[in-house]
Coordinates of C-alpha atoms in Angstrom, one line a residue:
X1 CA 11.1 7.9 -4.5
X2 CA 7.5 8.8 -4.6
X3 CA 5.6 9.8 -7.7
X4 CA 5.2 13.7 -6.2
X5 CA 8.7 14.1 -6.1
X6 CA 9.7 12.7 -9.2
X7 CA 6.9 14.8 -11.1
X8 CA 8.0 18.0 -9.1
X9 CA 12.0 16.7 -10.9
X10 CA 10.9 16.6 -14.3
X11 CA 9.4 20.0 -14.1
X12 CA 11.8 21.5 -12.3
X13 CA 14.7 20.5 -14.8
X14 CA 12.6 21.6 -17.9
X15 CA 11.3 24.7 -16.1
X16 CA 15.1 25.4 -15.9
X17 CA 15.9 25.6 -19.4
X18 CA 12.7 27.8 -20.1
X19 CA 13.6 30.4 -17.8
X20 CA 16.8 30.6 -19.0
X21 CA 15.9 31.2 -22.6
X22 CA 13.5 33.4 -22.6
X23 CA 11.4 32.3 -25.7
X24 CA 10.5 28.8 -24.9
X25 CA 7.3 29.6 -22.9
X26 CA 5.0 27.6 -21.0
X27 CA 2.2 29.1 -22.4
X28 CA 1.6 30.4 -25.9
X29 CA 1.6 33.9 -25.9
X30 CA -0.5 36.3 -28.2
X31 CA 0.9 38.9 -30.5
X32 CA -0.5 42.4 -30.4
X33 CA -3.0 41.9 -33.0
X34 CA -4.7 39.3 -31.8
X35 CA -5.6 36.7 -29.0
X36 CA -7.2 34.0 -28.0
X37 CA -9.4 34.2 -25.3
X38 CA -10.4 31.2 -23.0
X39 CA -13.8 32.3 -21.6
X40 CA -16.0 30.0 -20.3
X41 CA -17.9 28.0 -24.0
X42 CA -20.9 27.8 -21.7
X43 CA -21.8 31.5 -21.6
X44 CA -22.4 31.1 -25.6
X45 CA -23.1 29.1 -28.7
X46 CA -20.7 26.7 -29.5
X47 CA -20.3 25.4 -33.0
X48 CA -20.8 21.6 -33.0
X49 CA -17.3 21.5 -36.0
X50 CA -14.3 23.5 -36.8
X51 CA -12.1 23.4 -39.4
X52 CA -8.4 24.0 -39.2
X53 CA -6.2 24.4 -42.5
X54 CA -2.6 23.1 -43.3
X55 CA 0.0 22.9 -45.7
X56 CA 1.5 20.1 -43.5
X57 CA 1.1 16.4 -44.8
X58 CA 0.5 12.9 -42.4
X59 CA 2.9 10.2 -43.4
X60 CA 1.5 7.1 -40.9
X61 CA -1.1 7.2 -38.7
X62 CA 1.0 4.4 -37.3
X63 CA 3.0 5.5 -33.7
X64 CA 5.2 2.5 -34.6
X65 CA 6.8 4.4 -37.2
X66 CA 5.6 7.9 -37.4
X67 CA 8.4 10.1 -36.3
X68 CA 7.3 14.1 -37.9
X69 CA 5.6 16.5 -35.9
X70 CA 2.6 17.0 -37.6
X71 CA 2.0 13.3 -37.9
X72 CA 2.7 13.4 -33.9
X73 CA 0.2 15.8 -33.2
X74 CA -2.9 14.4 -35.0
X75 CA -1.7 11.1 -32.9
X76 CA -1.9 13.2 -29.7
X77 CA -5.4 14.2 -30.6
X78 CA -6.9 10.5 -31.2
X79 CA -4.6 8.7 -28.4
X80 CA -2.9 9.0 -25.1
X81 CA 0.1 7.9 -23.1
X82 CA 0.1 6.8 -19.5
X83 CA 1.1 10.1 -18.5
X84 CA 0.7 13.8 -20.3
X85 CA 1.7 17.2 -20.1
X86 CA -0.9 20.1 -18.9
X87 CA -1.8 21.7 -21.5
X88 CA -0.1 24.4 -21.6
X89 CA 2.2 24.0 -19.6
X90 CA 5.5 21.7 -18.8
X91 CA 3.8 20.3 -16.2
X92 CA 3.6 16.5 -16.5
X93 CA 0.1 14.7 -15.0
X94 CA -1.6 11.4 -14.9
X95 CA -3.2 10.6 -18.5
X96 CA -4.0 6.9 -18.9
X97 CA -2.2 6.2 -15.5
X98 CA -3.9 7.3 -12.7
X99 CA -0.2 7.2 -10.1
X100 CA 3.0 5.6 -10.1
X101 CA 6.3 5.0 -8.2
X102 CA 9.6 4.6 -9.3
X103 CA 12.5 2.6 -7.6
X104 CA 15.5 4.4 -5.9
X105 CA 17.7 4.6 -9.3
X106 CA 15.3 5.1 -11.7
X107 CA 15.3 1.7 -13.8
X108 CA 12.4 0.3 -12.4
X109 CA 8.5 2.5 -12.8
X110 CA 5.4 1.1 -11.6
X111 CA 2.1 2.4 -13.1
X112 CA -1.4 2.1 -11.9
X113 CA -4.1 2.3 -14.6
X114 CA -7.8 4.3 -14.5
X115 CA -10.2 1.3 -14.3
X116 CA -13.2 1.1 -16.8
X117 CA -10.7 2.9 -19.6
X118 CA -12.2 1.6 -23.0
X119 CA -10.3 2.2 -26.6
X120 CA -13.1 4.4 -29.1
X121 CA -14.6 1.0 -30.2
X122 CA -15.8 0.3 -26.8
X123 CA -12.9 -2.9 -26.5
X124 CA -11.7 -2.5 -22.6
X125 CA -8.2 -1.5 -22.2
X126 CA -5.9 -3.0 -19.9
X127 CA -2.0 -3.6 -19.1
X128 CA -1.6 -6.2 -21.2
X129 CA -2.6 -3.7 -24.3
X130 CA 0.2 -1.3 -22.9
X131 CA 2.7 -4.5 -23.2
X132 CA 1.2 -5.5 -26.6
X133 CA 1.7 -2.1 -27.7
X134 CA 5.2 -1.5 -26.5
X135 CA 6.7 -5.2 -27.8
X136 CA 5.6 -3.9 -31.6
X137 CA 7.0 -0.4 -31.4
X138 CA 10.3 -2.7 -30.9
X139 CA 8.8 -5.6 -32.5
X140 CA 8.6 -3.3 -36.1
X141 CA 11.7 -1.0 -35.3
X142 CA 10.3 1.7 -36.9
X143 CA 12.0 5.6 -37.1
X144 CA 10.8 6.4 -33.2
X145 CA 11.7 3.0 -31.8
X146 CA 14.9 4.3 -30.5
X147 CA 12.8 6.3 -27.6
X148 CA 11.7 2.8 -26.7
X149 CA 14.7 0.5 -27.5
X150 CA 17.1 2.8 -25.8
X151 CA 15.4 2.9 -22.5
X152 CA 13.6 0.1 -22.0
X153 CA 14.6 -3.0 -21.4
X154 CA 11.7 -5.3 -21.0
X155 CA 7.9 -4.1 -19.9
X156 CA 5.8 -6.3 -17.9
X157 CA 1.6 -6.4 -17.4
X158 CA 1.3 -7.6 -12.9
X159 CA -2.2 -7.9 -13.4
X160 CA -5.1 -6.1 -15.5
X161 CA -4.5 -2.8 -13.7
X162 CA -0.7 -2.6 -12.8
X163 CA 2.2 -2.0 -15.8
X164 CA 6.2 -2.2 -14.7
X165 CA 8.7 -1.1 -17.1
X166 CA 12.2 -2.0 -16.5
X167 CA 15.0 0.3 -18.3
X168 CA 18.1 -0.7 -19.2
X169 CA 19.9 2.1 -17.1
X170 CA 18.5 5.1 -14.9
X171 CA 16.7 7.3 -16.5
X172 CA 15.3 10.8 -14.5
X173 CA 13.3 12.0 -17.2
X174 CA 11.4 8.5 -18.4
X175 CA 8.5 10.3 -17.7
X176 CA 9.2 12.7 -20.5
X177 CA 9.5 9.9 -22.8
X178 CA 6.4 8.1 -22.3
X179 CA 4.4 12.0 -23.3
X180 CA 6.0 10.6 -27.2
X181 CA 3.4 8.7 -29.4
X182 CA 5.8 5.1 -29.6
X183 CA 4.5 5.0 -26.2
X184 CA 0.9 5.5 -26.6
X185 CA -0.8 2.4 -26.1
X186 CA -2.8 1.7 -29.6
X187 CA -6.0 -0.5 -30.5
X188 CA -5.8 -4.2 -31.1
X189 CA -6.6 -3.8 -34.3
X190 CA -3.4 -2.5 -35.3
X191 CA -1.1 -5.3 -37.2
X192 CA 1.3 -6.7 -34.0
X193 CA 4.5 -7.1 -36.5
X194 CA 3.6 -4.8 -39.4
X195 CA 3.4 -0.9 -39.9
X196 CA -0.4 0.2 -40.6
X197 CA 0.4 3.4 -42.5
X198 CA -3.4 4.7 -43.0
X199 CA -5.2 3.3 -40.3
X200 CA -7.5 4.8 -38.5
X201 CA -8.1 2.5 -35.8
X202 CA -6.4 5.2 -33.0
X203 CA -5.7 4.7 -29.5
X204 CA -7.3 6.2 -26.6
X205 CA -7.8 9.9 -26.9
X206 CA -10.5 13.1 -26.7
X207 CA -11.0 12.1 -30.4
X208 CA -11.2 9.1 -32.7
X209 CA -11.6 9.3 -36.7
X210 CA -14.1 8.9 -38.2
X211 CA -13.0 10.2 -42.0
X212 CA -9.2 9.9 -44.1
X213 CA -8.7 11.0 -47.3
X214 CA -4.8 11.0 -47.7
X215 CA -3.6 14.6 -48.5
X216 CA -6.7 15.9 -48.5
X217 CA -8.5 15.5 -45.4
X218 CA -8.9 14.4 -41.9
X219 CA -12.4 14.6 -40.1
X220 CA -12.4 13.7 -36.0
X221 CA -15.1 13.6 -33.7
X222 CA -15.4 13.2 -30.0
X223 CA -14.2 9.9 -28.5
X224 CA -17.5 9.0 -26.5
X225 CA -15.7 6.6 -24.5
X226 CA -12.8 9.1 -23.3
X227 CA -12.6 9.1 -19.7
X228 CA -11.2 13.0 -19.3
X229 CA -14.0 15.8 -20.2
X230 CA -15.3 15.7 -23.4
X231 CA -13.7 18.3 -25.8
X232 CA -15.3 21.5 -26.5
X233 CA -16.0 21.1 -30.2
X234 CA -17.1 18.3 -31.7
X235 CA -16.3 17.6 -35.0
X236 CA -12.6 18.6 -35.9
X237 CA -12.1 19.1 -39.9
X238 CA -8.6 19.0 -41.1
X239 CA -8.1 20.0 -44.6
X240 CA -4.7 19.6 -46.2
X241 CA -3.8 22.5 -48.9
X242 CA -0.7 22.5 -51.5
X243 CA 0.6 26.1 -50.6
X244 CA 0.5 28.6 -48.2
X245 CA -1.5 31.1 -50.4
X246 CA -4.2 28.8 -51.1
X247 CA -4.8 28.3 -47.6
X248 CA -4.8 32.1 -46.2
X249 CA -7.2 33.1 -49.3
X250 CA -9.3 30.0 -48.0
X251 CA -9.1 31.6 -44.4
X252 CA -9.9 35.2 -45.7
X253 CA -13.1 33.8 -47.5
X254 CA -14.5 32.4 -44.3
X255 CA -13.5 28.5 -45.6
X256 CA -11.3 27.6 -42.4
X257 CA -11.0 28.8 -38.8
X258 CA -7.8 28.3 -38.5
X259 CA -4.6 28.5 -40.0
X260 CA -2.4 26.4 -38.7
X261 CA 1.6 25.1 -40.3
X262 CA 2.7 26.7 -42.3
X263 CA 1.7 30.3 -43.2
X264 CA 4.2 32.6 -45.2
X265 CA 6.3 35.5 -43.1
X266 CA 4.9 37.9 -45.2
X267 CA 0.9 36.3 -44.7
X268 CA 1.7 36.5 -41.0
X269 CA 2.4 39.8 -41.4
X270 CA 0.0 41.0 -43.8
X271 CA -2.5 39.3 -41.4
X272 CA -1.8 41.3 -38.2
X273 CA -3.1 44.2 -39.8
X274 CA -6.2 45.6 -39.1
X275 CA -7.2 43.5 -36.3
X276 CA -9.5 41.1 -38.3
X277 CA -7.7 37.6 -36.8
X278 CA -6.3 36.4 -33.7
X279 CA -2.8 36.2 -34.8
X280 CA -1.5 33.8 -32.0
X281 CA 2.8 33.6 -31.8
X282 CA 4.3 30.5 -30.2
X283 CA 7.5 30.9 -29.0
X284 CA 9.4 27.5 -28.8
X285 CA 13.0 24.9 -29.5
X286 CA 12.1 24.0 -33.2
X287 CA 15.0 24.0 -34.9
X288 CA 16.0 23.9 -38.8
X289 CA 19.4 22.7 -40.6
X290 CA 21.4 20.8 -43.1
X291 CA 22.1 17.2 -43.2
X292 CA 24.9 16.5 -44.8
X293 CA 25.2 12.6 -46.2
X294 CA 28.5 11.2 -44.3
X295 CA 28.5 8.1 -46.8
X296 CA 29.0 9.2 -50.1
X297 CA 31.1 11.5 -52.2
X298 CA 31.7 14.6 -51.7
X299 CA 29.9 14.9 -48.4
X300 CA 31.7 12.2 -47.3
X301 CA 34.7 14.4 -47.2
X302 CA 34.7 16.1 -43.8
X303 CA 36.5 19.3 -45.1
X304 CA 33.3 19.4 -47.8
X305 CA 31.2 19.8 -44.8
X306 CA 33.0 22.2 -42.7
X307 CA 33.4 24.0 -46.0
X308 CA 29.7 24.1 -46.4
X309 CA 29.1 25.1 -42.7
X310 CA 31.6 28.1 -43.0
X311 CA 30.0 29.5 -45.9
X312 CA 26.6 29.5 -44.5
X313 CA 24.7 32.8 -43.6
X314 CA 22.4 33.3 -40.7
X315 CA 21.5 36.0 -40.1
X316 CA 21.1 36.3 -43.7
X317 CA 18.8 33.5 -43.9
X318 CA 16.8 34.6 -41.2
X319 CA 16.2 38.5 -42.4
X320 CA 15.5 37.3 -46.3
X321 CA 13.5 34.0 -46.0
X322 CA 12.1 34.5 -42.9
X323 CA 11.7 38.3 -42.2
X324 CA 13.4 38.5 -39.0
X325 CA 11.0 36.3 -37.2
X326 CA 13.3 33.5 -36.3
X327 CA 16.9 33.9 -35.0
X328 CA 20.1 32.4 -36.0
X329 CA 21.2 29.0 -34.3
X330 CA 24.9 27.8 -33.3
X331 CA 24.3 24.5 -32.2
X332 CA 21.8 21.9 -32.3
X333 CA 20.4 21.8 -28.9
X334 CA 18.5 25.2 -29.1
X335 CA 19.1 28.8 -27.5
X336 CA 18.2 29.0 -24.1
X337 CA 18.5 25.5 -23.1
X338 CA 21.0 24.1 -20.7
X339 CA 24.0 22.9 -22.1
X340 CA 23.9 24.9 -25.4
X341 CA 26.5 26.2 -26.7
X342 CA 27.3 28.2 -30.1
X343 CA 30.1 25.9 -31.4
X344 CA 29.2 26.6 -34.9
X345 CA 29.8 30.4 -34.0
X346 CA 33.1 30.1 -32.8
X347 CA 34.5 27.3 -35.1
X348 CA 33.3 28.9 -38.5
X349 CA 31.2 32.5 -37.9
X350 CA 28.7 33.3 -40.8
X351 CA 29.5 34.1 -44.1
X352 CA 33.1 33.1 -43.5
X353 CA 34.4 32.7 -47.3
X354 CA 37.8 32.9 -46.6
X355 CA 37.4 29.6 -44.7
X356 CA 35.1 27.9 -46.9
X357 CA 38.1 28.9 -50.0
X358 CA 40.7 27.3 -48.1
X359 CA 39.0 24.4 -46.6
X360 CA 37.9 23.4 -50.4
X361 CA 41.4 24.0 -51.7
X362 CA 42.5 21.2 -49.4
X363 CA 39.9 19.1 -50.2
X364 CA 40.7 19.6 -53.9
X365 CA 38.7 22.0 -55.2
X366 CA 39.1 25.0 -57.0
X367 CA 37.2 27.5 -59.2
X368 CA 38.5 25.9 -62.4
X369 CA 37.2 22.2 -60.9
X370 CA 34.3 23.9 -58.1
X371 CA 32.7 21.3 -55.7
X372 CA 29.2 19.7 -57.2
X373 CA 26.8 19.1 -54.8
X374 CA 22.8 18.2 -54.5
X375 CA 20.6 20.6 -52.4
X376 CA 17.3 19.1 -51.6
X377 CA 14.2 20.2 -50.1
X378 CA 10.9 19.4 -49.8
X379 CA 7.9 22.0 -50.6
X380 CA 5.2 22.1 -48.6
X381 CA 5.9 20.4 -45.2
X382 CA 7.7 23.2 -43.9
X383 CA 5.8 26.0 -45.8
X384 CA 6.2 28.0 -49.0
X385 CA 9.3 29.7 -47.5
X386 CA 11.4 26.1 -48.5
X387 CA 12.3 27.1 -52.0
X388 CA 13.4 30.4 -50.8
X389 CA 15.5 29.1 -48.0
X390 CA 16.9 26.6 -50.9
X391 CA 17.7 29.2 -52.8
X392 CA 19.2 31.2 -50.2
X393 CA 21.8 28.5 -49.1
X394 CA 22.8 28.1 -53.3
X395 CA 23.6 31.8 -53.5
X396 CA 25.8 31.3 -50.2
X397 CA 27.5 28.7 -51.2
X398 CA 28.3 30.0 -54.7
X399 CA 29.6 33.1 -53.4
X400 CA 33.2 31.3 -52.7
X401 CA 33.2 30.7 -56.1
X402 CA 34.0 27.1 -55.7
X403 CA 31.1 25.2 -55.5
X404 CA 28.0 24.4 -58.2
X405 CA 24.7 23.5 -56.2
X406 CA 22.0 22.3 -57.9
X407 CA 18.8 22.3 -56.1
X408 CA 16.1 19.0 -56.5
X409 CA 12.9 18.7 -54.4
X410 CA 10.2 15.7 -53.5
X411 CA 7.2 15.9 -51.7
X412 CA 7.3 14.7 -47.6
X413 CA 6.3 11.2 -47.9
X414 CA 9.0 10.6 -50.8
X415 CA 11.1 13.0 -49.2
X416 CA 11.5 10.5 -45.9
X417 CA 11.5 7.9 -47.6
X418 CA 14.8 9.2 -49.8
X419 CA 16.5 10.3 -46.1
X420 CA 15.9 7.1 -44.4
X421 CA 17.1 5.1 -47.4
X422 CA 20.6 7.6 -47.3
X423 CA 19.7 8.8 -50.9
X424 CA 20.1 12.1 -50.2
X425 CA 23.6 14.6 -50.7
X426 CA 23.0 17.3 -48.9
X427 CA 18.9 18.6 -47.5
X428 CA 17.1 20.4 -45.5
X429 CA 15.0 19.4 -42.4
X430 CA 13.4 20.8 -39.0
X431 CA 13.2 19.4 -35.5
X432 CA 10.3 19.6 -33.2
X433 CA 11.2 18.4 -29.3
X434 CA 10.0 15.0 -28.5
X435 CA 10.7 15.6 -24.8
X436 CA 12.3 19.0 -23.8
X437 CA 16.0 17.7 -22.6
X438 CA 19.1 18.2 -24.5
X439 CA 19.3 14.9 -25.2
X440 CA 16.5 14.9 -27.5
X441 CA 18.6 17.0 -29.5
X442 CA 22.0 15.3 -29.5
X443 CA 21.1 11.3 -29.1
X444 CA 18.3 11.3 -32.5
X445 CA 21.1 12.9 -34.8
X446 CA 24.6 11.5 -33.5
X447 CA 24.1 8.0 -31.7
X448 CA 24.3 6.0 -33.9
X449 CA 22.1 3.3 -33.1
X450 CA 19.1 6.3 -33.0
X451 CA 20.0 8.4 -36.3
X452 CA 19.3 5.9 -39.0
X453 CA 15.8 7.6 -39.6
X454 CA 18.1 11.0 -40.2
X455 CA 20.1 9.5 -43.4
X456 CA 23.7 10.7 -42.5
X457 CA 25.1 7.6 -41.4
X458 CA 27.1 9.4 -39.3
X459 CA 28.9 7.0 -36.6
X460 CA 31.4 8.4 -33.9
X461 CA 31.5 5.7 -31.5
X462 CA 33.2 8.4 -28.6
X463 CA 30.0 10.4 -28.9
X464 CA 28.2 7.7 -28.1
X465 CA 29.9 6.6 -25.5
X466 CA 29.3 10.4 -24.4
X467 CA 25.8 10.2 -25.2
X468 CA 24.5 7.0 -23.3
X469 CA 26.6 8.5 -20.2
X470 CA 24.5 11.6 -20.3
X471 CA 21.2 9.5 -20.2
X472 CA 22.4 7.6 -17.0
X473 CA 23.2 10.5 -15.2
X474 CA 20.8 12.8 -13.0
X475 CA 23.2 15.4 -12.1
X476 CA 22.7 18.5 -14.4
X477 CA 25.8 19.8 -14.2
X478 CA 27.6 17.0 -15.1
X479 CA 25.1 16.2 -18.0
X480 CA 26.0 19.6 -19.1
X481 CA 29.6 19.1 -19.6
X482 CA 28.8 15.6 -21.7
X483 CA 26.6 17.6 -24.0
X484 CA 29.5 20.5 -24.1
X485 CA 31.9 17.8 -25.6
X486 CA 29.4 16.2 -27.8
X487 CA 28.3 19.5 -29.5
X488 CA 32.5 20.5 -30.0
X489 CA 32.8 17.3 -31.8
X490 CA 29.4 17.9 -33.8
X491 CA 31.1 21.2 -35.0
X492 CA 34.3 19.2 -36.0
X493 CA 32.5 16.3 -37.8
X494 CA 29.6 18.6 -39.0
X495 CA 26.8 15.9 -40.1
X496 CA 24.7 18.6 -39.4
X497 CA 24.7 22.5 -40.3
X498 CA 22.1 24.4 -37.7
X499 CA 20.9 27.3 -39.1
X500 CA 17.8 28.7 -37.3
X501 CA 15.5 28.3 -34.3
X502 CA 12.3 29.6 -35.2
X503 CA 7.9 30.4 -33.7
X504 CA 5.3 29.1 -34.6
X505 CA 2.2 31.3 -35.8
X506 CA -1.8 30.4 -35.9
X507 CA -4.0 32.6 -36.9
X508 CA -7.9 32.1 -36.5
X509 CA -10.8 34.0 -37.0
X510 CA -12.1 35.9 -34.4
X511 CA -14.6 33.4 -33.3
X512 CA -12.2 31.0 -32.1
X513 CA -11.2 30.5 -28.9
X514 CA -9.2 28.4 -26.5
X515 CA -6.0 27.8 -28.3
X516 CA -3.2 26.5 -26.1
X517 CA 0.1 25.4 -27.3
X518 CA 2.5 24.8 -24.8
X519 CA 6.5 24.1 -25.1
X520 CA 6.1 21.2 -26.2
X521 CA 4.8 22.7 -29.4
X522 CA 1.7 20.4 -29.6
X523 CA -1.7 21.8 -30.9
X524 CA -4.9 19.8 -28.6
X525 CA -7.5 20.3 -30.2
X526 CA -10.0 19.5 -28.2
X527 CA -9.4 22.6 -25.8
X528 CA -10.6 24.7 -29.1
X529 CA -14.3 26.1 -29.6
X530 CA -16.1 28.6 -32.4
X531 CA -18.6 30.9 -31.1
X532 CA -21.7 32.6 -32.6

C-alpha cells in the first residue's frame, strides 16, 4: 500500500463524517460581523509580536502527560509530529517525515525523515530521538499514553534517517494518531523516565519559548532552525487572565489582539456589533458532559445515574447558559459523525421527571430522604459560563424533588489532579478531538485500560471487547455497528451524561489576519500576522 493511497484513506473517511454533519468544517468560517482575511503579509507592515489573550490555563508543557486541549495546542505551536494536518484542512501531509509506506494490513509503517532537521537548540534530530521519545511517553504512562500503548507495539530507529513502528493490530487511521502531541518527538533534554511539567525545552516546531511564567504568561518566538517557512509573526505573547470580562475589557482597550478560549455568549455577542472586530465562529466536535464517579456512593448506583441523566435539560442548558449557540448532544461521539447515534434521546428524553422520580424511588430515595450528591466544576478553563452551567444542572436536578446538589469548584490544575485520583462525585468536563474518528470518542471514556485519566472507573469488559474490535477493522460499516452497540450500552451504564456540542469563537482586532482553525480545532499560530 503506498503512502498516496493511504493518505487519500484517512481523508476520505474523515471527509465523510464532515459532510455529513454539516458543522464540522474544514475551514473556519467567519460570522457576519467580521473576518479574517489572508492577504498576502508582504504587501504591508507586519508587526514583529502579537498578543493573544485567554482565560484557559497550561497544566504540563510535558507531551508525556499533557492530555487538555489548550495544553495540546501551545505543544502544536513549539513541536511537531512526523506527519501533520494542512492547516486548515483534514488533509494529513508530511511534517517531520518527508514519505512513508505502510505494509498490506496496517501493522507495520515505515517513515523517512527530512535530513538536516535540528531541535530549537541547534542539537541534530534523528530516528533514534523519535524512539527515545516514544519509549518515555510509555516509559512514564502518563494521561495520553493510551494513544501510544494501545497501538503500538514496539518502534524501531533502521538507521539515522529511517523510523518503523510496529502496532499491535491494524490500524487504518495511525496516521491520525501520530498528528497527537504523545507522538511528537521532544528534545533530549526532557527527563527519559520523569514528567517535566514546566519545561520549556520544546520539540521541533515554527516556535520555541523563550519566556514562562505559570498562569500568567507564555512568550514564543520563531524557531530559527525550523525547516518549514518561517511564521509570519514573530514574537507570540500569550497572557493568561482569571475571567472572561477581564480579558474582553483588555481587548476593547487595545491590550491584546486576540481573544481567544473562552469569551462569554453574551461578549460574543455584544462584540458582533458595530463591526469593530473580526468575530471569527468555528464550527467543530467539542463536546461537554457529566462524569459520574462509578466507584463510590451514590454514583456508584447505576439507577443514581440514569436518574441524573433523565432529569437533565438540554435544550435548556443550551438557550440559558449558552444563548443558543451550541446545540444539544445525545451521545458522546458528536452530531454529524458516522456512527452517532442519540441513545440518550431515546432512552431518557430531556427534562424527563417522571423517570428521574421513579428511578430514585427504586434506588431508595424519596423527598423525605432526597439523594445528596457533589457537583463540581472548574472556573475558568472552560469560560465564565461554568458556574452558570453548574447552576443550571442543580436547578434540574432539584426539580424532581428528590435530590440535594451541592455545588464545589477547584481551579484546572487541582481540578485534574482530583479526576485522575477518582475524588470526584459527580463534574463537569469538555472534549476536544485528538483525531477525528469515533473512536476518539468512545475508547478515552469506556475502555478501560484508556479512561483512568477520566476518573469514573468505569470497567465493562464487553465494551471493550467491542472497542479494540472497532480499532482493528477498516470497514466503516462494520465499525459503525460496533460503535452503535457501545453507545446503547453507554446509555445503560451512563458513566457519562452528554449534554452539548458546542463553536468555538475568536475575536481579533481588525488588524489581524490569517487565522485558520481547522476541524481539528487547533489554533497555529504561526499562520497569524498584525498589520499597520
Amino acid at each position: 500500500m503506498r503512502k498516496t493511497y493511504v493518505s487519500l484513506l484517512l481523508v476520505g473517511i474523515f471527509v465523510f463524517s464532515v459532510v455529513a454533519s454539516g458543522c464540522i468544517s474544514g475551514t473556519s468560517q467567519t460570522s457576519t460581523s467580521g473576518s479574517s482575511p489572508t492577504g498576502s503579509a508582504t504587501q504591508t507592515t507586519v508587526a514583529e509580536q502579537l498578543i493573544i489573550g485567554v482565560t484557559d490555563k497550561v497544566t504540563d508543557i510535558d507531551p508525556a502527560n499533557a492530555y487538555d486541549f489548550y495544553t495540546w495546542e501551545v505543544l502544536n505551536n513549539v513541536m511537531e509530529g512526523l506527519v501533520k494536518y494542512e492547516p486548515g484542512t483534514l488533509k494529513i501531509v508530511p511534517g517531520l517525515a518527508e514519505k512513508w509506506e505502510v505494509n498490506s494490513n496496517s501493522t507495520v509503517w515505515t517513515f523517512h525523515l527530512r535530513k538536516g532537521l535540528k531541535f530549537d537548540d541547534g542539537t541534530p534530530f534523528t530516528a533514534k530521538d523519535v524512539v527515545r521519545s516514544i519509549n518515555r511517553v510509555m516509559t512514564i504512562k502518563g494521561d495520553p499514553s493510551w494513544l501510544v500503548t494501545s497501538f503500538v507495539d514496539k518502534v524501531v530507529a533502521k538507521d539515522d534517517y529511517t523510523v518503523v513502528f510496529y502496532l499491535k493490530h491494524p490500524t487504518a487511521y495511525f496516521l491520525a494518531l501520530l498528528t497527537t502531541p504523545p507522538y511528537f518527538p521532544v528534545s533530549p533534554k526532557y527527563d527519559n523516565d520523569k514528567i517535566d511539567s514546566d519545561a520549556t525545552y520544546g520539540g521541533i516546531g515554527p516556535y520555541k519559548i523563550v519566556k514562562w511564567v505559570r498562569d500568567q504568561e507564555l512568550v514564543l518566538e520563531a524557531d530559527p532552525y525550523y525547516y518549514g517557512e518561517q511564521p509570519k509573526t514573530k514574537k507570540i505573547v500569550i497572557k493568561f487572565y482569571n475571567d472572561a470580562s477581564t480579558m474582553r475589557l483588555a481587548l476593547q482597550n487595545g491590550e491584546i489582539d486576540i481573544a481567544w478560549r473562552t469569551l462569554r455568549p453574551t461578549d460574543i455577542e455584544s462584540l458582533k456589533q458595530g463591526g469593530k472586530y473580526n468575530v471569527i465562529e468555528i464550527p467543530g466536535a467539542f463536546i461537554r458532559y457529566v462524569c459520574l464517579n462509578t466507584k463510590v456512593d451514590p454514583t456508584k448506583n447505576v439507577k443514581v445515574r440514569e436518574a441524573l441523566a433523565a432529569a437533565v435539560d438540554r435544550n435548556e442548558i443550551s438557550k440559558i447558559v449558552f444563548h443558543n449557540t451550541v446545540s444539544p448532544l445525545y451521545s458522546m461521539i458528536p452530531n454529524g459523525m458516522w456512527s452517532h447515534k442519540d441513545v440518550f434521546k431515546s432512552k431518557y428524553g430531556d427534562a424527563n421527571l417522571d423517570l428521574a422520580r421513579k428511578l430514585l424511588s427504586e434506588a431508595g430515595y424519596s423527598e423525605s430522604k432526597p439523594l445528596e450528591i457533589q457537583l463540581w466544576y472548574t472556573p475558568t478553563h472552560y469560560g465564565d459560563t461554568e458556574a452558570s452551567l453548574a447552576q443550571v444542572l442543580k436547578s434540574e436536578w432539584e426539580k424532581t424533588k428528590m435530590i440535594k446538589v451541592t455545588i464545589k469548584s477547584a481551579e484546572w490544575n487541582t481540578y485534574t489532579d482530583y479526576a485522575r485520583k477518582g475524588q470526584m462525585m459527580v463534574y463537569l468536563l469538555g472534549w476536544y478531538p485528538d483525531y477525528l474518528d469515533p473512536d476518539d470518542y468512545t475508547t478515552p471514556f469506556l475502555d478501560s485500560e484508556a479512561n483512568g485519566w477520566s476518573g469514573t472507573g468505569y470497567s465493562n469488559p464487553q465494551v471493550d471487547q467491542l472497542l479494540r474490535k472497532a480499532q482493528t477493522i477498516t470497514d466503516q460499516n462494520e465499525r459503525t455497528k460496533l460503535y452503535e452497540q457501545v453507545q446503547d450500552i453507554l446509555a445503560q451504564d451512563v458513566p457519562y451524561i452528554p449534554l452539548i456540542q458546542g463553536k468555538l469563537f475568536v475575536v481579533t482586532q481588525k488588524s489581524v489576519h490569517g487565522v485558520t482553525i481547522g476541524p481539528d480545532m487547533i489554533f497555529h499560530y504561526n499562520t497569524i500576522y498584525k498589520t499597520g
